[in-house]
Amino acid sequence: MLDEHTLEVVKQSAPSILVKVLGMLIALLVSIALGRLLGAQGLGIINLTSKISSILVILALLGTPQLLIKELAIAVNDKNWQEIKSLIKSGLILNSISALLLITLFVILAPWISRYIFYNKAITVPLVIAVCAVLFQVISRVYASGIIAYKKIWQSNLVNEGLSIVVVGLLLGVWYVLGFTIDVIRVAIFYFVGRVIVTTYVVMYWSTLFKSKTKFHNKSRELIKKSFPFLMVSATAIIAANIDSVMVGWLSSVEEVAYYTVASRIALLTIFFLQVTNAALSPKLATLYKAGKVKEMNEMVQRVTSGLLVVAILPLIVFIFFGESILGLWGAEFSSGYWLLIVLSLGQLVNIGTGSAGLILVMTGFEKIQANISFIAIGINLLVNFILIGNFGALGAAIATAIALSFENISKVIYAKKKTGVMTLPFNF
């Protein structure tokens, strides 16, 4: 039987899990279609430019989404309409300016990056298109922060996770049925159109939530001052999630990027359970720790981790026996990524099996320890990637990622137990 705290976490997670599941399944189908239509080189270019644009989005946001969620939640609770409008509009102004600056820089540098960093001129045009979409992604993320503040969690997940890839899938399907040529540049345009449509949707949805016509006070300077710590946290996370693929493109080839990103996408199918439960766990952990209910925290976290561990082990078994066949869905050439899939899945098993150790450190006031561990893990990842990719290609990146993930999560478990008394593993030692 689940205790009341664990049951509440499950109930709060359900709608977001559904949105994430649908988004991930559609993304998987789109990826399979692109693998078959474009081959490893084409899919590698699309995935590489997508990784680069993801990093640029986080840099352009300057850490403001997390700050906006915090400030807007208070303003919504207090029904301070002027504050809500001022925060949203200031965020839009500040982040749009930073996005435009980054876009201008990378559009100018795109030919040089393609030729001298990735040694592939075919990357230039898709990279320019992907970079230009950054502005629309930034605008969507700012509004998504406001949507979260109104406690519309699954709607925010729809904006951040699923809607854009649905549009890409629809455009791809229509283009294929009509018999038109599908190449890398057209697919890059489909992704751009998807970003624009998502931005249009989120602006319209926000207008249904917020209808006040109060005056606007520019809070851009205030946001800049307060957002830097959030930028460091978000930048750390996004770099950790994307730098391996970028380094494979730099030190190996776009084909290897395709093999790596496909294997990574499959291995990461289970991680969204941890992400969603963490979102629901956050307020419960803070409340219970403040009340001194460490025993209840321990029981809740261990129950959640036990469930997550089962979720992680079952896919690993499937991948061991049927991994080559699964990868073959993208095309025969992708089956060579079998060992990438196994190594990355083992890394995710450690990640999920150690539970919410990092979240516990953050929610109990030890966020500096969590940040320091993450920084060290990124350093390890970068160093080992640099050493191994040159000799082993994408497999080297998979090994580096698994090593960094294991170090990071085991360290967080140890420190969470040491500082809070909470053991995230489903057993005590």
Short mmCIF file of C-alpha atoms in Angstrom, two decimals:
data_model
loop_
_atom_site.label_atom_id
_atom_site.label_comp_id
_atom_site.label_asym_id
_atom_site.label_seq_id
_atom_site.Cartn_x
_atom_site.Cartn_y
_atom_site.Cartn_z
CA MET A 1 0.00 0.00 0.00
CA LEU A 2 1.15 3.54 -0.76
CA ASP A 3 1.28 6.08 2.04
CA GLU A 4 -0.63 9.36 1.61
CA HIS A 5 2.47 11.32 0.53
CA THR A 6 3.51 8.78 -2.13
CA LEU A 7 -0.09 8.53 -3.38
CA GLU A 8 -0.25 12.31 -3.76
CA VAL A 9 2.97 12.27 -5.79
CA VAL A 10 1.52 9.62 -8.12
CA LYS A 11 -1.75 11.53 -8.61
CA GLN A 12 0.01 14.81 -9.36
CA SER A 13 2.35 13.11 -11.81
CA ALA A 14 -0.28 11.28 -13.88
CA PRO A 15 -1.37 14.03 -16.35
CA SER A 16 2.22 15.15 -16.97
CA ILE A 17 3.32 11.55 -17.48
CA LEU A 18 0.61 11.09 -20.12
CA VAL A 19 1.72 14.21 -22.02
CA LYS A 20 5.38 13.19 -21.82
CA VAL A 21 4.64 9.62 -22.92
CA LEU A 22 2.72 10.79 -25.98
CA GLY A 23 5.40 13.37 -26.80
CA MET A 24 8.20 10.81 -26.51
CA LEU A 25 6.34 8.23 -28.61
CA ILE A 26 5.67 10.75 -31.38
CA ALA A 27 9.30 11.93 -31.23
CA LEU A 28 10.39 8.30 -31.51
CA LEU A 29 8.21 7.72 -34.58
CA VAL A 30 9.46 10.92 -36.22
CA SER A 31 13.06 9.88 -35.52
CA ILE A 32 12.46 6.45 -37.08
CA ALA A 33 10.91 8.06 -40.16
CA LEU A 34 13.83 10.48 -40.51
CA GLY A 35 16.34 7.66 -40.10
CA ARG A 36 14.74 5.77 -42.97
CA LEU A 37 14.20 8.83 -45.17
CA LEU A 38 17.47 10.69 -44.58
CA GLY A 39 19.86 7.94 -43.54
CA ALA A 40 22.48 8.25 -40.80
CA GLN A 41 24.14 11.34 -42.26
CA GLY A 42 20.91 13.31 -42.66
CA LEU A 43 19.54 12.34 -39.24
CA GLY A 44 22.92 13.12 -37.71
CA ILE A 45 22.84 16.66 -39.13
CA ILE A 46 19.29 17.27 -37.87
CA ASN A 47 20.09 15.95 -34.39
CA LEU A 48 23.39 17.83 -34.17
CA THR A 49 21.84 21.19 -35.11
CA SER A 50 18.99 20.49 -32.68
CA LYS A 51 21.48 19.91 -29.84
CA ILE A 52 23.29 23.16 -30.65
CA SER A 53 20.03 25.13 -30.72
CA SER A 54 18.99 23.60 -27.37
CA ILE A 55 22.17 24.95 -25.77
CA LEU A 56 21.56 28.38 -27.33
CA VAL A 57 17.99 28.47 -26.00
CA ILE A 58 19.18 27.97 -22.43
CA LEU A 59 21.90 30.60 -22.82
CA ALA A 60 19.40 33.08 -24.31
CA LEU A 61 16.95 32.49 -21.44
CA LEU A 62 19.62 33.59 -18.93
CA GLY A 63 18.06 31.43 -16.21
CA THR A 64 14.88 33.53 -16.13
CA PRO A 65 12.27 30.72 -16.50
CA GLN A 66 13.04 29.24 -13.07
CA LEU A 67 13.06 32.70 -11.50
CA LEU A 68 9.83 33.65 -13.28
CA ILE A 69 8.07 30.51 -12.06
CA LYS A 70 8.98 31.40 -8.48
CA GLU A 71 8.04 35.10 -8.73
CA LEU A 72 4.93 34.55 -10.85
CA ALA A 73 3.59 31.84 -8.53
CA ILE A 74 3.67 34.35 -5.67
CA ALA A 75 2.08 37.05 -7.83
CA VAL A 76 -0.68 34.71 -9.02
CA ASN A 77 -1.41 33.66 -5.44
CA ASP A 78 -1.59 37.32 -4.38
CA LYS A 79 -3.60 38.25 -7.51
CA ASN A 80 -1.03 40.93 -8.26
CA TRP A 81 -1.91 41.39 -11.93
CA GLN A 82 0.50 44.26 -12.51
CA GLU A 83 3.40 42.18 -11.22
CA ILE A 84 2.41 39.27 -13.46
CA LYS A 85 2.29 41.46 -16.56
CA SER A 86 5.54 43.21 -15.67
CA LEU A 87 7.41 39.95 -15.09
CA ILE A 88 6.20 38.26 -18.28
CA LYS A 89 6.77 41.28 -20.52
CA SER A 90 10.18 42.00 -18.98
CA GLY A 91 11.17 38.38 -19.50
CA LEU A 92 10.07 38.56 -23.12
CA ILE A 93 12.04 41.75 -23.77
CA LEU A 94 15.20 40.58 -22.01
CA ASN A 95 15.26 37.08 -23.45
CA SER A 96 14.29 38.17 -26.97
CA ILE A 97 17.22 40.60 -27.05
CA SER A 98 19.67 37.95 -25.84
CA ALA A 99 18.23 35.44 -28.33
CA LEU A 100 18.59 37.86 -31.25
CA LEU A 101 22.21 38.56 -30.31
CA LEU A 102 23.03 34.84 -30.23
CA ILE A 103 21.14 34.22 -33.46
CA THR A 104 23.04 36.98 -35.25
CA LEU A 105 26.38 35.65 -34.00
CA PHE A 106 25.72 32.03 -34.99
CA VAL A 107 24.19 32.86 -38.37
CA ILE A 108 27.39 34.74 -39.20
CA LEU A 109 29.60 31.94 -37.83
CA ALA A 110 27.58 29.01 -39.25
CA PRO A 111 29.74 28.50 -42.39
CA TRP A 112 32.93 28.59 -40.31
CA ILE A 113 31.49 26.22 -37.65
CA SER A 114 30.35 23.76 -40.31
CA ARG A 115 33.67 23.77 -42.15
CA TYR A 116 36.25 23.96 -39.37
CA ILE A 117 34.49 22.44 -36.34
CA PHE A 118 32.40 19.67 -37.87
CA TYR A 119 34.20 19.41 -41.23
CA ASN A 120 30.90 19.13 -43.11
CA LYS A 121 29.56 22.01 -45.23
CA ALA A 122 26.15 20.33 -45.46
CA ILE A 123 25.52 21.41 -41.85
CA THR A 124 25.53 25.15 -42.67
CA VAL A 125 21.95 25.73 -43.90
CA PRO A 126 20.22 23.40 -41.37
CA LEU A 127 22.25 25.06 -38.60
CA VAL A 128 21.15 28.54 -39.68
CA ILE A 129 17.50 27.43 -39.78
CA ALA A 130 17.74 25.76 -36.35
CA VAL A 131 19.42 28.81 -34.82
CA CYS A 132 16.76 31.17 -36.21
CA ALA A 133 14.10 29.10 -34.42
CA VAL A 134 15.75 29.89 -31.06
CA LEU A 135 13.80 33.16 -30.77
CA PHE A 136 10.46 31.37 -30.95
CA GLN A 137 11.58 28.71 -28.46
CA VAL A 138 12.65 31.42 -26.02
CA ILE A 139 9.31 33.22 -26.28
CA SER A 140 7.46 29.94 -25.71
CA ARG A 141 9.54 29.12 -22.62
CA VAL A 142 8.83 32.51 -21.02
CA TYR A 143 5.09 32.07 -21.46
CA ALA A 144 5.37 28.45 -20.27
CA SER A 145 6.76 29.78 -16.97
CA GLY A 146 3.60 31.81 -16.53
CA ILE A 147 1.45 28.81 -17.37
CA ILE A 148 3.21 26.78 -14.66
CA ALA A 149 2.61 29.60 -12.18
CA TYR A 150 -1.11 29.17 -12.88
CA LYS A 151 -0.62 25.48 -11.98
CA LYS A 152 -1.31 24.34 -15.54
CA ILE A 153 1.49 21.77 -15.41
CA TRP A 154 0.53 19.40 -18.20
CA GLN A 155 -0.25 22.32 -20.50
CA SER A 156 3.24 23.64 -19.88
CA ASN A 157 4.68 20.19 -20.60
CA LEU A 158 2.73 20.19 -23.87
CA VAL A 159 4.52 23.41 -24.86
CA ASN A 160 7.97 22.29 -23.73
CA GLU A 161 7.82 18.63 -24.66
CA GLY A 162 5.26 17.51 -27.23
CA LEU A 163 3.49 19.99 -29.45
CA SER A 164 6.39 20.96 -31.70
CA ILE A 165 7.27 17.38 -32.62
CA VAL A 166 3.59 16.67 -33.36
CA VAL A 167 3.64 19.49 -35.92
CA VAL A 168 6.87 18.12 -37.42
CA GLY A 169 5.33 14.65 -37.65
CA LEU A 170 2.21 15.99 -39.37
CA LEU A 171 4.21 18.05 -41.87
CA LEU A 172 6.48 15.11 -42.58
CA GLY A 173 3.50 12.80 -43.14
CA VAL A 174 1.70 15.22 -45.46
CA TRP A 175 4.88 15.89 -47.46
CA TYR A 176 5.49 12.15 -47.83
CA VAL A 177 1.91 11.35 -48.88
CA LEU A 178 1.98 14.11 -51.49
CA GLY A 179 5.14 12.60 -52.93
CA PHE A 180 7.36 15.64 -52.44
CA THR A 181 11.11 15.32 -51.91
CA ILE A 182 12.19 15.08 -48.25
CA ASP A 183 15.73 16.19 -47.53
CA VAL A 184 17.68 17.64 -44.61
CA ILE A 185 16.87 21.28 -45.40
CA ARG A 186 13.14 20.63 -45.72
CA VAL A 187 13.12 18.73 -42.42
CA ALA A 188 14.96 21.65 -40.78
CA ILE A 189 12.23 23.94 -42.12
CA PHE A 190 9.56 21.61 -40.68
CA TYR A 191 11.16 21.96 -37.25
CA PHE A 192 11.25 25.74 -37.67
CA VAL A 193 7.54 25.82 -38.58
CA GLY A 194 6.82 23.63 -35.55
CA ARG A 195 8.52 26.17 -33.25
CA VAL A 196 6.51 29.02 -34.79
CA ILE A 197 3.20 27.19 -34.38
CA VAL A 198 3.98 26.32 -30.74
CA THR A 199 4.77 29.97 -30.02
CA THR A 200 1.50 31.06 -31.64
CA TYR A 201 -0.42 28.52 -29.57
CA VAL A 202 1.21 29.46 -26.27
CA VAL A 203 0.59 33.19 -26.82
CA MET A 204 -3.08 32.48 -27.52
CA TYR A 205 -3.37 30.18 -24.49
CA TRP A 206 -1.73 32.75 -22.22
CA SER A 207 -4.29 35.34 -23.35
CA THR A 208 -7.04 33.07 -22.00
CA LEU A 209 -5.32 32.87 -18.60
CA PHE A 210 -4.25 36.48 -18.18
CA LYS A 211 -6.69 39.16 -19.31
CA SER A 212 -5.76 42.09 -17.08
CA LYS A 213 -4.80 45.35 -18.83
CA THR A 214 -2.75 46.84 -16.01
CA LYS A 215 0.31 49.02 -16.55
CA PHE A 216 3.71 47.52 -17.29
CA HIS A 217 6.87 48.24 -15.28
CA ASN A 218 10.14 47.06 -16.80
CA LYS A 219 11.85 44.58 -14.45
CA SER A 220 14.61 43.49 -16.84
CA ARG A 221 17.44 44.71 -14.61
CA GLU A 222 15.94 42.97 -11.61
CA LEU A 223 15.61 39.75 -13.58
CA ILE A 224 19.24 39.92 -14.73
CA LYS A 225 20.49 40.38 -11.16
CA LYS A 226 18.46 37.50 -9.74
CA SER A 227 18.61 35.00 -12.60
CA PHE A 228 22.36 34.30 -12.78
CA PRO A 229 22.36 31.43 -10.23
CA PHE A 230 19.46 29.84 -12.13
CA LEU A 231 21.40 30.24 -15.39
CA MET A 232 24.32 28.32 -13.92
CA VAL A 233 22.04 25.46 -12.86
CA SER A 234 20.12 25.28 -16.15
CA ALA A 235 23.27 25.70 -18.26
CA THR A 236 24.93 22.87 -16.34
CA ALA A 237 21.96 20.59 -17.02
CA ILE A 238 21.65 21.42 -20.72
CA ILE A 239 25.38 21.13 -21.35
CA ALA A 240 25.44 17.76 -19.61
CA ALA A 241 22.53 16.60 -21.78
CA ASN A 242 23.86 17.79 -25.13
CA ILE A 243 27.64 18.18 -25.07
CA ASP A 244 28.34 14.50 -25.75
CA SER A 245 26.49 14.59 -29.08
CA VAL A 246 28.20 17.85 -30.07
CA MET A 247 31.61 16.39 -29.22
CA VAL A 248 30.86 13.28 -31.28
CA GLY A 249 30.10 15.59 -34.22
CA TRP A 250 33.35 17.46 -33.61
CA LEU A 251 35.70 14.54 -32.96
CA SER A 252 34.03 11.89 -35.12
CA SER A 253 31.28 12.30 -37.77
CA VAL A 254 27.61 13.20 -38.24
CA GLU A 255 26.88 9.52 -38.92
CA GLU A 256 28.23 8.68 -35.48
CA VAL A 257 26.04 11.47 -34.07
CA ALA A 258 23.03 9.72 -35.60
CA TYR A 259 23.94 6.34 -34.08
CA TYR A 260 24.62 7.94 -30.71
CA THR A 261 21.49 10.11 -30.54
CA VAL A 262 19.22 7.24 -31.60
CA ALA A 263 20.71 4.92 -28.95
CA SER A 264 20.49 7.73 -26.39
CA ARG A 265 16.86 8.47 -27.27
CA ILE A 266 15.92 4.83 -26.70
CA ALA A 267 17.94 4.55 -23.47
CA LEU A 268 16.31 7.71 -22.14
CA LEU A 269 12.74 6.44 -22.62
CA THR A 270 12.48 5.59 -18.92
CA ILE A 271 14.03 8.78 -17.54
CA PHE A 272 10.85 10.82 -17.87
CA PHE A 273 9.34 8.83 -14.97
CA LEU A 274 12.12 10.20 -12.75
CA GLN A 275 11.65 13.72 -14.15
CA VAL A 276 7.90 13.76 -13.58
CA THR A 277 8.02 12.21 -10.11
CA ASN A 278 10.73 14.69 -9.14
CA ALA A 279 8.43 17.55 -10.12
CA ALA A 280 5.71 16.15 -7.88
CA LEU A 281 8.14 15.25 -5.07
CA SER A 282 9.66 18.74 -4.78
CA PRO A 283 7.03 20.45 -2.59
CA LYS A 284 6.49 17.31 -0.49
CA LEU A 285 10.20 17.00 0.29
CA ALA A 286 10.51 20.64 1.31
CA THR A 287 7.41 20.46 3.53
CA LEU A 288 8.34 17.20 5.25
CA TYR A 289 11.95 18.23 5.85
CA LYS A 290 10.89 21.55 7.34
CA ALA A 291 8.54 19.66 9.67
CA GLY A 292 11.37 17.34 10.70
CA LYS A 293 9.62 14.26 9.29
CA VAL A 294 12.77 12.58 7.99
CA LYS A 295 11.39 9.07 8.55
CA GLU A 296 8.36 9.80 6.38
CA MET A 297 10.62 11.34 3.73
CA ASN A 298 12.74 8.21 3.76
CA GLU A 299 9.76 5.90 3.34
CA MET A 300 8.23 7.97 0.55
CA VAL A 301 11.47 8.34 -1.42
CA GLN A 302 12.40 4.66 -1.12
CA ARG A 303 8.96 3.56 -2.33
CA VAL A 304 9.21 5.86 -5.32
CA THR A 305 12.76 4.68 -6.09
CA SER A 306 11.71 1.01 -5.89
CA GLY A 307 9.07 1.61 -8.54
CA LEU A 308 11.48 3.58 -10.72
CA LEU A 309 14.10 0.83 -10.47
CA VAL A 310 11.66 -1.76 -11.81
CA VAL A 311 10.80 0.62 -14.66
CA ALA A 312 14.52 0.91 -15.49
CA ILE A 313 15.45 -2.80 -15.27
CA LEU A 314 12.72 -4.14 -17.56
CA PRO A 315 13.73 -2.07 -20.63
CA LEU A 316 17.40 -2.96 -20.08
CA ILE A 317 16.54 -6.66 -20.31
CA VAL A 318 14.58 -5.99 -23.51
CA PHE A 319 17.49 -4.02 -24.99
CA ILE A 320 19.99 -6.78 -24.23
CA PHE A 321 17.98 -9.39 -26.17
CA PHE A 322 16.28 -7.26 -28.82
CA GLY A 323 18.45 -4.13 -29.04
CA GLU A 324 19.72 -4.75 -32.58
CA SER A 325 16.20 -5.35 -33.87
CA ILE A 326 14.93 -2.18 -32.20
CA LEU A 327 17.74 -0.09 -33.67
CA GLY A 328 17.05 -1.68 -37.06
CA LEU A 329 13.73 0.18 -37.14
CA TRP A 330 15.75 3.29 -38.09
CA GLY A 331 17.50 1.36 -40.88
CA ALA A 332 19.97 -1.51 -41.11
CA GLU A 333 22.99 0.76 -40.59
CA PHE A 334 21.72 1.83 -37.15
CA SER A 335 22.01 -1.72 -35.74
CA SER A 336 25.71 -1.02 -35.27
CA GLY A 337 24.71 1.15 -32.31
CA TYR A 338 23.82 -1.91 -30.17
CA TRP A 339 26.66 -1.48 -27.68
CA LEU A 340 25.95 2.24 -27.46
CA LEU A 341 22.42 1.37 -26.38
CA ILE A 342 23.57 -1.14 -23.75
CA VAL A 343 26.20 1.16 -22.22
CA LEU A 344 23.85 4.17 -22.15
CA SER A 345 21.06 2.03 -20.63
CA LEU A 346 23.39 0.90 -17.84
CA GLY A 347 24.17 4.55 -17.12
CA GLN A 348 20.47 5.36 -16.95
CA LEU A 349 19.89 2.37 -14.67
CA VAL A 350 22.27 3.96 -12.16
CA ASN A 351 20.65 7.36 -12.72
CA ILE A 352 17.13 6.11 -12.06
CA GLY A 353 18.12 3.56 -9.43
CA THR A 354 19.64 6.23 -7.21
CA GLY A 355 16.35 8.12 -7.16
CA SER A 356 15.89 11.77 -6.24
CA ALA A 357 19.15 12.32 -4.36
CA GLY A 358 19.98 15.56 -6.19
CA LEU A 359 16.46 16.89 -5.67
CA ILE A 360 16.67 16.14 -1.94
CA LEU A 361 19.89 18.16 -1.65
CA VAL A 362 18.26 21.12 -3.44
CA MET A 363 14.98 21.03 -1.51
CA THR A 364 16.71 20.75 1.89
CA GLY A 365 19.09 23.68 1.45
CA PHE A 366 22.18 21.86 0.19
CA GLU A 367 21.91 23.06 -3.41
CA LYS A 368 25.56 24.16 -3.45
CA ILE A 369 26.68 20.58 -2.83
CA GLN A 370 24.41 19.40 -5.63
CA ALA A 371 25.76 22.07 -7.99
CA ASN A 372 29.38 21.26 -7.14
CA ILE A 373 28.85 17.55 -7.81
CA SER A 374 27.17 18.37 -11.14
CA PHE A 375 30.04 20.66 -12.18
CA ILE A 376 32.61 17.97 -11.37
CA ALA A 377 30.55 15.40 -13.31
CA ILE A 378 30.47 17.67 -16.37
CA GLY A 379 34.24 18.07 -16.13
CA ILE A 380 34.67 14.30 -15.97
CA ASN A 381 32.29 13.88 -18.92
CA LEU A 382 34.14 16.43 -21.06
CA LEU A 383 37.56 14.98 -20.25
CA VAL A 384 36.63 11.33 -20.78
CA ASN A 385 34.68 12.23 -23.95
CA PHE A 386 37.73 13.99 -25.36
CA ILE A 387 39.97 11.03 -24.56
CA LEU A 388 37.66 8.24 -25.75
CA ILE A 389 35.78 9.63 -28.77
CA GLY A 390 38.94 9.96 -30.84
CA ASN A 391 39.69 6.24 -30.35
CA PHE A 392 36.24 4.69 -30.05
CA GLY A 393 33.88 7.17 -31.71
CA ALA A 394 30.34 7.27 -30.36
CA LEU A 395 31.01 4.28 -28.08
CA GLY A 396 33.60 6.40 -26.29
CA ALA A 397 30.94 9.06 -25.69
CA ALA A 398 28.55 6.42 -24.33
CA ILE A 399 31.19 5.14 -21.90
CA ALA A 400 32.04 8.69 -20.81
CA THR A 401 28.37 9.50 -20.21
CA ALA A 402 27.82 6.33 -18.18
CA ILE A 403 30.91 7.03 -16.04
CA ALA A 404 29.90 10.65 -15.40
CA LEU A 405 26.29 9.69 -14.58
CA SER A 406 27.41 6.99 -12.16
CA PHE A 407 29.85 9.30 -10.38
CA GLU A 408 27.30 12.11 -10.15
CA ASN A 409 24.40 10.06 -8.84
CA ILE A 410 26.33 7.89 -6.39
CA SER A 411 27.97 11.04 -4.97
CA LYS A 412 24.56 12.67 -4.52
CA VAL A 413 23.20 9.58 -2.74
CA ILE A 414 26.12 9.64 -0.30
CA TYR A 415 25.79 13.35 0.44
CA ALA A 416 21.99 13.23 0.69
CA LYS A 417 22.30 10.50 3.33
CA LYS A 418 25.11 12.31 5.12
CA LYS A 419 23.42 15.74 5.22
CA THR A 420 19.73 14.89 5.57
CA GLY A 421 19.57 11.31 6.81
CA VAL A 422 17.47 10.31 3.79
CA MET A 423 18.56 7.26 1.80
CA THR A 424 17.18 7.35 -1.75
CA LEU A 425 18.18 3.75 -2.56
CA PRO A 426 15.43 1.20 -1.84
CA PHE A 427 17.60 -0.27 0.93
CA ASN A 428 19.73 1.09 3.76
CA PHE A 429 23.44 0.63 4.42
#
